[in-house]
Each structure stands twice: as C-alpha cells, then as structure tokens.
Amino acid sequence: EAGVTQSPTHLIKTRGQQATLRCSPISGHTSVYWYQQALGLGLQFLLWYDEGEERNRGNFPPRFSGRQFPNYSSELNVNALELEDSALYLCASSAGLAGYQETQYFGPGTRLLVL
Amino acid sequence: KQEVTQIPAALSVPEGENLVLNCSFTDSAIYNLQWFRQDPGKGLTSLLLIQSSQREQTSGRLNASLDKSSGRSTLYIAASQPGDSATYLCAVKGETGANNLFFGTGTRLTVIP
C-alpha cells in the first residue's frame, strides 16, 4: 500500500512569489493535514482538510491557504513568499472525522527555500 | 494553548545502552500521545501511539509510558543501536475536535558504535 506522497521534493522560490505544494493521502484516508517545520521552531500545525472542507487552521497568516480535491488529495498555497517561509512542509493523512483516534501518517515532505 | 517540551534536546550514548527520552505537556486534556522518529531531512515515522486511557505501549525494543495527570510521557529504548540515531518527537492530540497534533521540539539521539 502506498504511503502519503508529496511533490515536489524541493522547491526554490524568490521572495514575493507563490508556491504550490501537493499531497496525496493514503488510499481510504479522507483527512489531510499540513505542518510546517522551520529551523529552530519545531513542527507547527497549518491546516486540516476533511471531505473537501477546511476543518481547522493553525496560527498562520491568510497567505497560507489550501484546498482538498474530490479524490482527497490536497494543495497548499503560500502567497507573497517571505524568507521565513523557508521550511520543510509535511503533509499527513488519517481516516478523518470518523477515525479521530487514528494515527496520522506523514509524507516525506517538501523542502521550500525562499531566496 | 498546549505546549510540549522534550528533554534533553540532544543525547549521545554508546551502542548497547538503555536510554530514556522525556516529553511533558502543559494541558492534560489530551486524547492521545504519539512518538515519532525523524531521520535528517525526512518525514516522520510513527513509533507508538498511546490513548489517554492507556498507561503504556510497547513495540520491540521501544516502550512508551503516559502519565496523563502529571502531563508526562517517556520513551524507553532498550539496547540502543547505531540505526536508532535520529530525532525523536512526541506529539499530543487534544480532546476537542481540532484533530491536529502539538509537537515537541524533539530529542536528537546519536548512538555511537
């Protein structure tokens, strides 16, 4: 069974540009989570999508947004990139609202570098 | 707001030694606690998940305990091996429906052959 996949693995952008990161959950999972792991700050929760809807949002500005598609894959968009957005962005999936106690399974991440 | 702390930040031990990693959290109203392993530049691998009603979970050489009332968890690694070298993260899920995890900053473990 395929795990959570993310693309691209690396992304280099300049300040002010937009970045789009993609995530495909494990088959059968309806929930997708996005986390940011910036150097020295640890893993911070960004967004949670389930059944196509945004269910919860972390303490990040509105220029961090995303969506979930009917096949449960997800996109994270970061607009007006700032240098401090450089980080490893991790996507995770779980069985969703019906499986609250389910483990979250993580993808390998997308490393975003903003120059 | 939930805050998760891990001590020590880094640990270096000789191969074969038993070791304990610590995790503490400020809000005891948790649904579960999870221990992850992260290799450099990689994603997370789930090691153990403890539900709030449980006291411990074991998997091979790993044993995780949970004391919910005191806001503490420990991860015990027996007979450490060089392949155990990684960063270990603990994360808690709150009792409310937010469903996201709150992570500690991790303990970087190095096992010296």
XYZ file of N, CA and C in Angstrom:
684
model
N 0.852 -1.199 0.000
C 0.000 0.000 0.000
C 0.882 1.240 0.000
N 0.590 2.173 -0.897
C 1.385 3.389 -0.996
C 1.117 4.271 0.205
N 2.186 4.943 0.642
C 2.044 5.875 1.747
C 1.640 7.240 1.251
N 1.769 8.221 2.118
C 1.485 9.607 1.754
C 2.598 10.100 0.832
N 2.227 10.685 -0.278
C 3.223 11.208 -1.203
C 3.098 12.720 -1.307
N 4.231 13.368 -1.517
C 4.255 14.824 -1.641
C 5.125 15.219 -2.835
N 4.729 16.306 -3.468
C 5.543 16.828 -4.568
C 5.479 18.345 -4.572
N 6.532 19.014 -5.025
C 7.835 18.422 -5.336
C 8.610 18.108 -4.056
N 9.758 17.478 -4.187
C 10.567 17.213 -3.002
C 11.298 18.473 -2.562
N 11.705 19.266 -3.521
C 12.377 20.530 -3.237
C 11.769 21.618 -4.122
N 11.743 22.835 -3.576
C 11.181 23.962 -4.316
C 11.957 25.210 -3.927
N 12.442 25.919 -4.938
C 13.174 27.158 -4.687
C 12.399 28.305 -5.316
N 12.104 29.311 -4.513
C 11.353 30.475 -4.966
C 12.053 31.732 -4.466
N 11.664 32.841 -5.045
C 12.171 34.120 -4.553
C 11.075 34.832 -3.778
N 11.506 35.741 -2.960
C 10.576 36.490 -2.101
C 9.498 37.170 -2.939
N 8.268 37.049 -2.506
C 7.145 37.657 -3.208
C 6.420 36.710 -4.155
N 7.081 35.618 -4.536
C 6.430 34.650 -5.437
C 5.421 33.798 -4.678
N 4.746 32.933 -5.437
C 3.800 31.997 -4.857
C 4.345 30.576 -4.982
N 4.070 29.755 -3.982
C 4.478 28.351 -4.013
C 3.252 27.466 -3.878
N 3.256 26.365 -4.636
C 2.177 25.381 -4.537
C 2.780 24.025 -4.232
N 2.320 23.433 -3.153
C 2.797 22.126 -2.705
C 1.632 21.152 -2.783
N 1.929 19.902 -3.129
C 0.883 18.919 -3.343
C 1.065 17.698 -2.461
N -0.057 17.081 -2.123
C -0.050 15.927 -1.224
C -1.126 14.943 -1.652
N -0.761 13.675 -1.689
C -1.734 12.611 -1.930
C -1.795 11.719 -0.701
N -2.977 11.567 -0.101
C -3.077 10.781 1.124
C -3.065 9.285 0.840
N -2.973 8.532 1.911
C -3.096 7.082 1.800
C -4.508 6.758 1.311
N -4.604 5.751 0.459
C -5.894 5.362 -0.075
C -6.869 5.044 1.056
N -8.052 5.659 0.971
C -9.065 5.440 2.001
C -9.072 6.494 3.090
N -8.020 7.286 3.163
C -7.986 8.380 4.140
C -8.688 9.602 3.559
N -9.482 10.257 4.400
C -10.199 11.448 3.925
C -9.643 12.737 4.507
N -8.832 12.619 5.557
C -8.275 13.810 6.201
C -6.839 14.047 5.772
N -6.531 15.297 5.498
C -5.162 15.712 5.166
C -4.780 16.871 6.074
N -3.583 16.807 6.591
C -3.048 17.840 7.476
C -1.769 18.395 6.861
N -1.547 19.673 7.099
C -0.301 20.309 6.687
C 0.401 20.871 7.922
N 1.713 20.619 7.976
C 2.536 21.118 9.066
C 3.763 21.802 8.468
N 4.257 22.806 9.201
C 5.478 23.483 8.809
C 6.560 23.164 9.832
N 7.730 22.804 9.337
C 8.862 22.569 10.227
C 9.985 23.515 9.820
N 9.976 24.674 10.461
C 11.028 25.651 10.193
C 12.187 25.412 11.146
N 13.361 25.807 10.712
C 14.565 25.567 11.516
C 14.436 26.238 12.867
N 14.603 25.458 13.916
C 14.582 26.004 15.259
C 13.207 26.230 15.850
N 12.144 25.986 15.072
C 10.794 26.251 15.572
C 9.983 24.993 15.799
N 10.452 23.859 15.380
C 9.669 22.643 15.555
C 8.508 22.575 14.587
N 7.740 21.541 14.695
C 6.605 21.311 13.805
C 5.400 22.113 14.269
N 4.860 22.908 13.350
C 3.696 23.733 13.655
C 2.543 23.333 12.742
N 1.360 23.173 13.327
C 0.176 22.815 12.551
C -0.274 23.983 11.693
N -0.542 23.698 10.429
C -1.002 24.708 9.481
C -2.498 24.588 9.184
N -2.898 23.462 8.610
C -4.258 23.309 8.102
C -4.694 21.860 8.207
N -6.015 21.678 8.344
C -6.608 20.347 8.330
C -7.795 20.373 7.373
N -7.817 19.464 6.429
C -8.931 19.310 5.497
C -9.537 17.929 5.667
N -10.855 17.885 5.588
C -11.546 16.599 5.594
C -12.776 16.715 4.723
N -12.973 15.730 3.870
C -14.118 15.703 2.960
C -14.259 17.023 2.194
N -13.131 17.565 1.779
C -13.142 18.755 0.941
C -13.285 20.074 1.665
N -13.417 20.029 2.976
C -13.621 21.273 3.727
C -12.455 21.537 4.681
N -12.166 22.811 4.881
C -11.177 23.192 5.882
C -11.803 23.049 7.257
N -11.195 22.212 8.097
C -11.774 21.921 9.414
C -11.108 22.701 10.534
N -9.837 23.019 10.355
C -9.125 23.737 11.403
C -7.908 24.400 10.781
N -7.476 25.466 11.429
C -6.371 26.241 10.907
C -5.456 26.626 12.055
N -4.162 26.546 11.832
C -3.208 26.963 12.852
C -2.995 28.466 12.816
N -2.090 28.929 13.622
C -1.831 30.358 13.755
C -0.885 30.857 12.662
N -1.389 30.867 11.440
C -0.620 31.326 10.288
C -1.430 32.383 9.544
N -0.740 33.309 8.847
C -1.458 34.370 8.133
C -2.258 33.813 6.955
N -3.212 34.603 6.463
C -4.099 34.140 5.376
C -3.388 33.818 4.073
N -2.135 34.281 3.915
C -1.448 33.962 2.669
C -1.086 32.469 2.591
N -1.260 31.763 3.692
C -1.170 30.302 3.674
C -2.597 29.779 3.482
N -2.816 29.115 2.372
C -4.151 28.597 2.102
C -4.023 27.259 1.392
N -5.135 26.612 1.215
C -5.082 25.338 0.513
C -6.458 24.886 0.105
N -6.498 23.684 -0.392
C -7.772 23.069 -0.736
C -7.610 21.565 -0.808
N -8.741 20.898 -0.755
C -8.755 19.447 -0.900
C -9.666 19.089 -2.058
N -9.206 18.226 -2.894
C -9.922 17.845 -4.095
C -10.847 16.644 -3.837
N -11.772 16.372 -4.762
C -12.689 15.239 -4.561
C -11.987 13.903 -4.352
N -10.770 13.744 -4.864
C -10.042 12.486 -4.638
C -9.235 12.524 -3.342
N -9.459 13.547 -2.522
C -8.866 13.754 -1.202
C -7.419 14.237 -1.244
N -6.822 14.374 -2.430
C -5.510 14.992 -2.490
C -5.646 16.462 -2.111
N -4.514 17.085 -1.831
C -4.584 18.456 -1.306
C -3.452 19.298 -1.859
N -3.704 20.573 -1.900
C -2.701 21.566 -2.269
C -2.528 22.548 -1.143
N -1.298 22.962 -0.908
C -1.007 24.056 -0.002
C -0.424 25.178 -0.839
N -1.019 26.342 -0.752
C -0.533 27.508 -1.467
C 0.006 28.528 -0.482
N 1.179 29.045 -0.803
C 1.755 30.097 0.017
C 1.992 31.296 -0.899
N 1.257 32.366 -0.642
C 1.377 33.569 -1.460
C 2.358 34.545 -0.841
N 2.866 35.459 -1.681
C 3.743 36.545 -1.205
C 4.819 35.985 -0.287
N 5.604 35.065 -0.806
C 6.592 34.348 -0.008
C 7.546 35.292 0.710
N 7.834 34.924 1.946
C 8.806 35.653 2.757
C 9.955 34.710 3.091
N 11.096 35.296 3.426
C 12.280 34.479 3.698
C 12.007 33.455 4.797
N 11.228 33.859 5.788
C 10.980 32.950 6.919
C 10.017 31.827 6.603
N 9.497 31.807 5.371
C 8.661 30.677 4.946
C 9.515 29.477 4.554
N 10.816 29.664 4.476
C 11.712 28.556 4.171
C 11.587 27.508 5.265
N 11.237 26.303 4.868
C 10.964 25.255 5.849
C 10.700 23.948 5.127
N 10.598 22.898 5.937
C 10.119 21.602 5.441
C 8.620 21.561 5.698
N 7.844 21.340 4.662
C 6.388 21.271 4.795
C 5.973 19.808 4.713
N 5.365 19.356 5.791
C 4.959 17.959 5.885
C 3.450 17.837 5.762
N 3.048 16.842 5.022
C 1.648 16.505 4.875
C 1.406 15.181 5.597
N 0.252 15.053 6.215
C -0.119 13.806 6.870
C -1.556 13.473 6.505
N -1.898 12.203 6.606
C -3.283 11.819 6.365
C -3.750 10.866 7.457
N -5.053 10.839 7.646
C -5.656 9.910 8.593
C -7.050 9.573 8.103
N -7.692 8.701 8.854
C -9.014 8.234 8.435
C -10.082 9.298 8.566
N -9.747 10.439 9.134
C -10.691 11.539 9.122
C -11.588 11.605 10.327
N -12.654 12.349 10.202
C -13.531 12.636 11.332
C -14.047 11.363 11.988
N -14.309 10.369 11.169
C -14.831 9.120 11.720
C -13.756 8.332 12.452
N -12.506 8.713 12.232
C -11.420 7.954 12.857
C -10.563 8.863 13.701
N -11.154 9.542 14.651
C -10.437 10.552 15.418
C -9.234 9.972 16.127
N -9.334 8.698 16.533
C -8.224 8.127 17.261
C -7.163 7.562 16.331
N -7.365 7.690 15.038
C -6.420 7.104 14.102
C -5.113 7.861 14.076
N -4.053 7.099 13.851
C -2.722 7.673 13.690
C -2.672 8.544 12.442
N -1.908 9.617 12.521
C -1.615 10.415 11.338
C -0.345 9.862 10.710
N -0.396 9.619 9.406
C 0.752 9.097 8.675
C 1.342 10.217 7.832
N 2.647 10.379 7.942
C 3.300 11.524 7.320
C 3.998 11.167 6.017
N 4.002 12.139 5.114
C 4.763 12.041 3.883
C 6.202 12.481 4.098
N 7.028 12.410 3.038
C 8.449 12.746 3.155
C 8.724 14.242 3.200
N 7.736 15.046 2.832
C 7.908 16.496 2.933
C 8.354 17.165 1.643
N 8.091 18.447 1.597
C 8.600 19.323 0.541
C 9.466 20.383 1.208
N 10.698 20.473 0.768
C 11.582 21.489 1.339
C 11.502 22.735 0.482
N 10.996 23.802 1.057
C 10.846 25.084 0.367
C 11.952 26.033 0.802
N 12.639 26.576 -0.176
C 13.678 27.571 0.089
C 13.277 28.863 -0.588
N 13.198 29.927 0.191
C 12.844 31.241 -0.332
C 14.084 32.123 -0.306
N 14.468 32.605 -1.489
C 15.682 33.426 -1.601
C 15.363 34.907 -1.726
N -3.097 27.350 25.553
C -2.562 26.655 24.397
C -1.613 25.550 24.854
N -1.749 24.408 24.217
C -0.901 23.264 24.575
C 0.556 23.534 24.222
N 1.456 23.265 25.159
C 2.886 23.368 24.892
C 3.535 22.046 25.255
N 4.378 21.564 24.358
C 5.028 20.273 24.539
C 6.539 20.484 24.587
N 7.162 19.937 25.610
C 8.594 20.126 25.819
C 9.278 18.768 25.861
N 10.449 18.690 25.239
C 11.200 17.450 25.269
C 12.601 17.700 25.823
N 12.967 16.831 26.744
C 14.282 16.916 27.364
C 14.918 15.530 27.366
N 16.231 15.415 27.011
C 17.111 16.519 26.602
C 16.911 16.860 25.124
N 17.498 17.968 24.693
C 17.428 18.339 23.284
C 18.306 17.446 22.434
N 19.394 16.977 23.017
C 20.306 16.088 22.314
C 20.881 15.088 23.297
N 21.183 13.894 22.786
C 21.672 12.824 23.635
C 22.610 11.953 22.807
N 23.756 11.643 23.386
C 24.719 10.785 22.708
C 25.069 9.641 23.646
N 24.904 8.405 23.165
C 25.133 7.240 24.016
C 25.923 6.196 23.250
N 26.662 5.341 23.956
C 27.351 4.234 23.280
C 26.361 3.127 22.938
N 26.665 2.416 21.896
C 25.811 1.313 21.453
C 25.586 0.322 22.583
N 24.342 -0.161 22.674
C 24.011 -1.157 23.677
C 23.390 -0.592 24.938
N 23.501 0.714 25.113
C 22.976 1.328 26.328
C 21.451 1.474 26.245
N 20.809 1.366 27.399
C 19.381 1.660 27.500
C 19.228 3.160 27.751
N 18.176 3.764 27.207
C 18.032 5.200 27.385
C 16.562 5.594 27.494
N 16.355 6.784 28.055
C 15.005 7.303 28.259
C 14.915 8.717 27.708
N 13.902 8.946 26.912
C 13.600 10.282 26.409
C 12.334 10.781 27.090
N 12.327 12.058 27.419
C 11.220 12.630 28.172
C 10.398 13.624 27.374
N 9.127 13.634 27.650
C 8.198 14.548 26.996
C 7.214 15.041 28.053
N 6.986 16.342 28.095
C 5.984 16.880 29.017
C 5.052 17.814 28.261
N 3.811 17.897 28.723
C 2.813 18.735 28.071
C 2.023 19.491 29.132
N 1.582 20.692 28.775
C 1.008 21.588 29.776
C -0.482 21.351 30.021
N -1.205 20.886 29.027
C -2.648 20.657 29.164
C -2.899 19.160 29.193
N -3.388 18.670 30.313
C -3.561 17.222 30.461
C -4.805 16.681 29.746
N -5.598 17.584 29.166
C -6.805 17.147 28.443
C -6.425 16.682 27.040
N -5.748 15.532 26.994
C -5.309 15.020 25.699
C -6.109 13.790 25.322
N -6.196 13.534 24.027
C -6.873 12.349 23.513
C -5.893 11.206 23.356
N -4.712 11.520 22.849
C -3.650 10.527 22.754
C -2.304 11.209 22.636
N -1.261 10.420 22.747
C 0.113 10.905 22.605
C 0.835 9.948 21.671
N 1.633 10.523 20.796
C 2.319 9.725 19.797
C 3.804 10.041 19.821
N 4.625 9.022 19.654
C 6.062 9.199 19.486
C 6.409 8.916 18.028
N 7.221 9.821 17.458
C 7.672 9.704 16.081
C 9.192 9.688 16.038
N 9.679 9.174 14.925
C 11.098 9.249 14.627
C 11.243 10.035 13.322
N 12.251 10.911 13.273
C 12.528 11.662 12.054
C 14.005 11.569 11.724
N 14.307 11.024 10.557
C 15.671 10.987 10.075
C 15.970 12.301 9.353
N 17.232 12.716 9.289
C 17.580 14.042 8.751
C 16.933 14.319 7.398
N 16.238 15.437 7.303
C 15.630 15.871 6.054
C 14.466 15.032 5.579
N 13.982 14.147 6.430
C 12.916 13.232 6.026
C 11.619 13.511 6.786
N 10.585 12.775 6.402
C 9.313 12.878 7.101
C 9.347 12.122 8.412
N 8.166 11.929 8.988
C 8.050 11.302 10.292
C 7.581 9.863 10.169
N 8.131 9.015 11.029
C 7.685 7.631 11.123
C 7.063 7.448 12.499
N 5.811 6.998 12.532
C 5.151 6.773 13.803
C 5.729 5.549 14.495
N 6.073 5.713 15.761
C 6.645 4.610 16.535
C 5.601 3.972 17.449
N 4.970 4.799 18.255
C 3.997 4.303 19.226
C 2.915 5.345 19.422
N 1.691 4.885 19.613
C 0.574 5.760 19.937
C -0.055 5.254 21.224
N -0.223 6.132 22.200
C -0.842 5.773 23.472
C -2.138 6.555 23.614
N -3.234 5.857 23.752
C -4.511 6.528 24.012
C -4.502 7.063 25.436
N -5.319 8.068 25.701
C -5.307 8.720 27.017
C -5.679 7.762 28.144
N -6.411 6.708 27.800
C -6.837 5.732 28.816
C -5.766 4.676 29.091
N -4.694 4.696 28.299
C -3.648 3.689 28.458
C -2.491 4.241 29.268
N -1.705 3.323 29.825
C -0.537 3.721 30.606
C 0.753 3.532 29.829
N 0.771 2.520 28.941
C 1.978 2.301 28.174
C 1.683 1.496 26.918
N 2.661 1.572 25.998
C 2.619 0.787 24.770
C 4.024 0.299 24.479
N 4.111 -0.895 23.916
C 5.424 -1.485 23.622
C 5.459 -1.945 22.182
N 6.636 -1.743 21.576
C 6.883 -2.262 20.236
C 8.355 -2.607 20.144
N 8.651 -3.900 20.166
C 10.038 -4.326 20.086
C 10.867 -3.793 21.229
N 11.917 -3.069 20.903
C 12.788 -2.510 21.940
C 12.288 -1.185 22.502
N 11.162 -0.733 22.031
C 10.605 0.556 22.462
C 9.449 0.359 23.428
N 9.452 1.203 24.463
C 8.339 1.209 25.404
C 8.022 2.653 25.742
N 6.783 3.034 25.553
C 6.364 4.393 25.877
C 5.354 4.347 27.005
N 5.519 5.232 27.967
C 4.578 5.330 29.075
C 3.905 6.692 29.051
N 2.745 6.755 29.662
C 1.993 8.007 29.711
C 1.414 8.197 31.106
N 1.693 9.357 31.697
C 1.062 9.774 32.942
C 0.296 11.049 32.610
N -0.955 10.872 32.243
C -1.743 11.985 31.751
C -1.925 13.068 32.807
N -2.175 12.668 34.040
C -2.471 13.647 35.091
C -1.287 14.555 35.372
N -0.083 14.030 35.238
C 1.099 14.855 35.503
C 1.653 15.464 34.220
N 1.055 15.122 33.074
C 1.484 15.705 31.811
C 2.851 15.225 31.361
N 3.098 13.914 31.509
C 4.415 13.400 31.157
C 4.327 12.088 30.395
N 5.309 11.901 29.516
C 5.483 10.643 28.815
C 6.972 10.362 28.692
N 7.322 9.088 28.698
C 8.711 8.712 28.469
C 8.765 7.668 27.364
N 9.828 7.723 26.604
C 10.116 6.704 25.599
C 11.396 6.013 26.013
N 11.279 4.719 26.266
C 12.407 3.902 26.696
C 12.889 3.093 25.498
N 14.188 3.208 25.210
C 14.779 2.429 24.129
C 15.792 1.471 24.758
N 15.589 0.203 24.558
C 16.475 -0.804 25.126
C 17.554 -1.192 24.122
N 18.734 -1.467 24.665
C 19.843 -1.982 23.846
C 20.011 -1.170 22.562
N 20.315 0.094 22.723
C 20.367 1.015 21.581
C 21.361 0.543 20.509
N 21.017 0.889 19.262
C 21.827 0.527 18.101
C 22.128 1.781 17.281
N 23.212 1.781 16.506
C 23.504 2.959 15.665
C 22.346 3.351 14.763
N 21.568 2.380 14.310
C 20.408 2.655 13.474
C 19.298 3.394 14.194
N 19.383 3.497 15.503
C 18.395 4.263 16.268
C 18.674 5.756 16.220
N 19.834 6.126 15.693
C 20.205 7.545 15.623
C 19.198 8.294 14.757
N 18.566 9.286 15.334
C 17.522 10.064 14.666
C 17.028 11.112 15.656
N 16.089 11.930 15.217
C 15.403 12.841 16.132
C 14.065 12.222 16.507
N 13.780 12.209 17.793
C 12.550 11.624 18.298
C 11.623 12.742 18.750
N 10.408 12.706 18.241
C 9.412 13.740 18.519
C 8.216 13.129 19.230
N 7.722 13.830 20.225
C 6.444 13.423 20.792
C 5.394 14.444 20.390
N 4.164 13.990 20.268
C 3.071 14.857 19.845
C 1.804 14.453 20.577
N 1.003 15.443 20.949
C -0.253 15.159 21.636
C -1.417 15.682 20.812
N -2.532 14.983 20.913
C -3.782 15.410 20.284
C -4.745 15.774 21.398
N -5.355 16.952 21.273
C -6.259 17.408 22.310
C -7.588 16.685 22.299
N -8.358 16.827 23.374
C -9.643 16.152 23.494
C -10.710 16.784 22.627
N -10.525 18.055 22.261
C -11.525 18.710 21.421
C -11.381 18.226 19.990
N -12.284 18.636 19.126
C -12.318 18.124 17.765
C -11.339 18.735 16.792
N -10.345 19.466 17.298
C -9.412 20.131 16.391
C -8.599 19.148 15.574
N -8.307 18.005 16.140
C -7.660 16.888 15.436
C -6.210 17.101 15.041
N -5.644 18.297 15.306
C -4.253 18.466 14.941
C -3.365 18.027 16.101
N -2.095 17.804 15.780
C -1.117 17.392 16.773
C -0.278 18.583 17.213
N 0.072 18.581 18.496
C 1.006 19.559 19.038
C 2.321 18.829 19.283
N 3.374 19.314 18.650
C 4.658 18.633 18.698
C 5.627 19.281 19.666
N 6.477 18.443 20.248
C 7.641 18.936 20.956
C 8.736 19.251 19.948
N 9.824 19.836 20.437
C 10.920 20.225 19.539
C 11.902 19.089 19.298
N 11.703 17.978 19.983
C 12.467 16.786 19.661
C 13.727 16.583 20.482
N 14.167 15.340 20.510
C 15.450 14.955 21.094
C 16.268 14.302 19.993
N 17.446 14.878 19.734
C 18.329 14.320 18.707
C 19.215 13.274 19.365
N 19.028 12.020 18.955
C 19.771 10.901 19.544
C 20.880 10.449 18.601
N 22.060 10.282 19.166
C 23.188 9.700 18.436
C 23.665 8.481 19.209
N 23.680 7.333 18.550
C 24.182 6.105 19.166
C 25.539 5.801 18.534
N 26.559 5.793 19.381
C 27.936 5.652 18.903
C 28.324 4.182 18.854
N 28.789 3.717 17.675
C 29.155 2.284 17.567
C 30.332 1.934 18.479
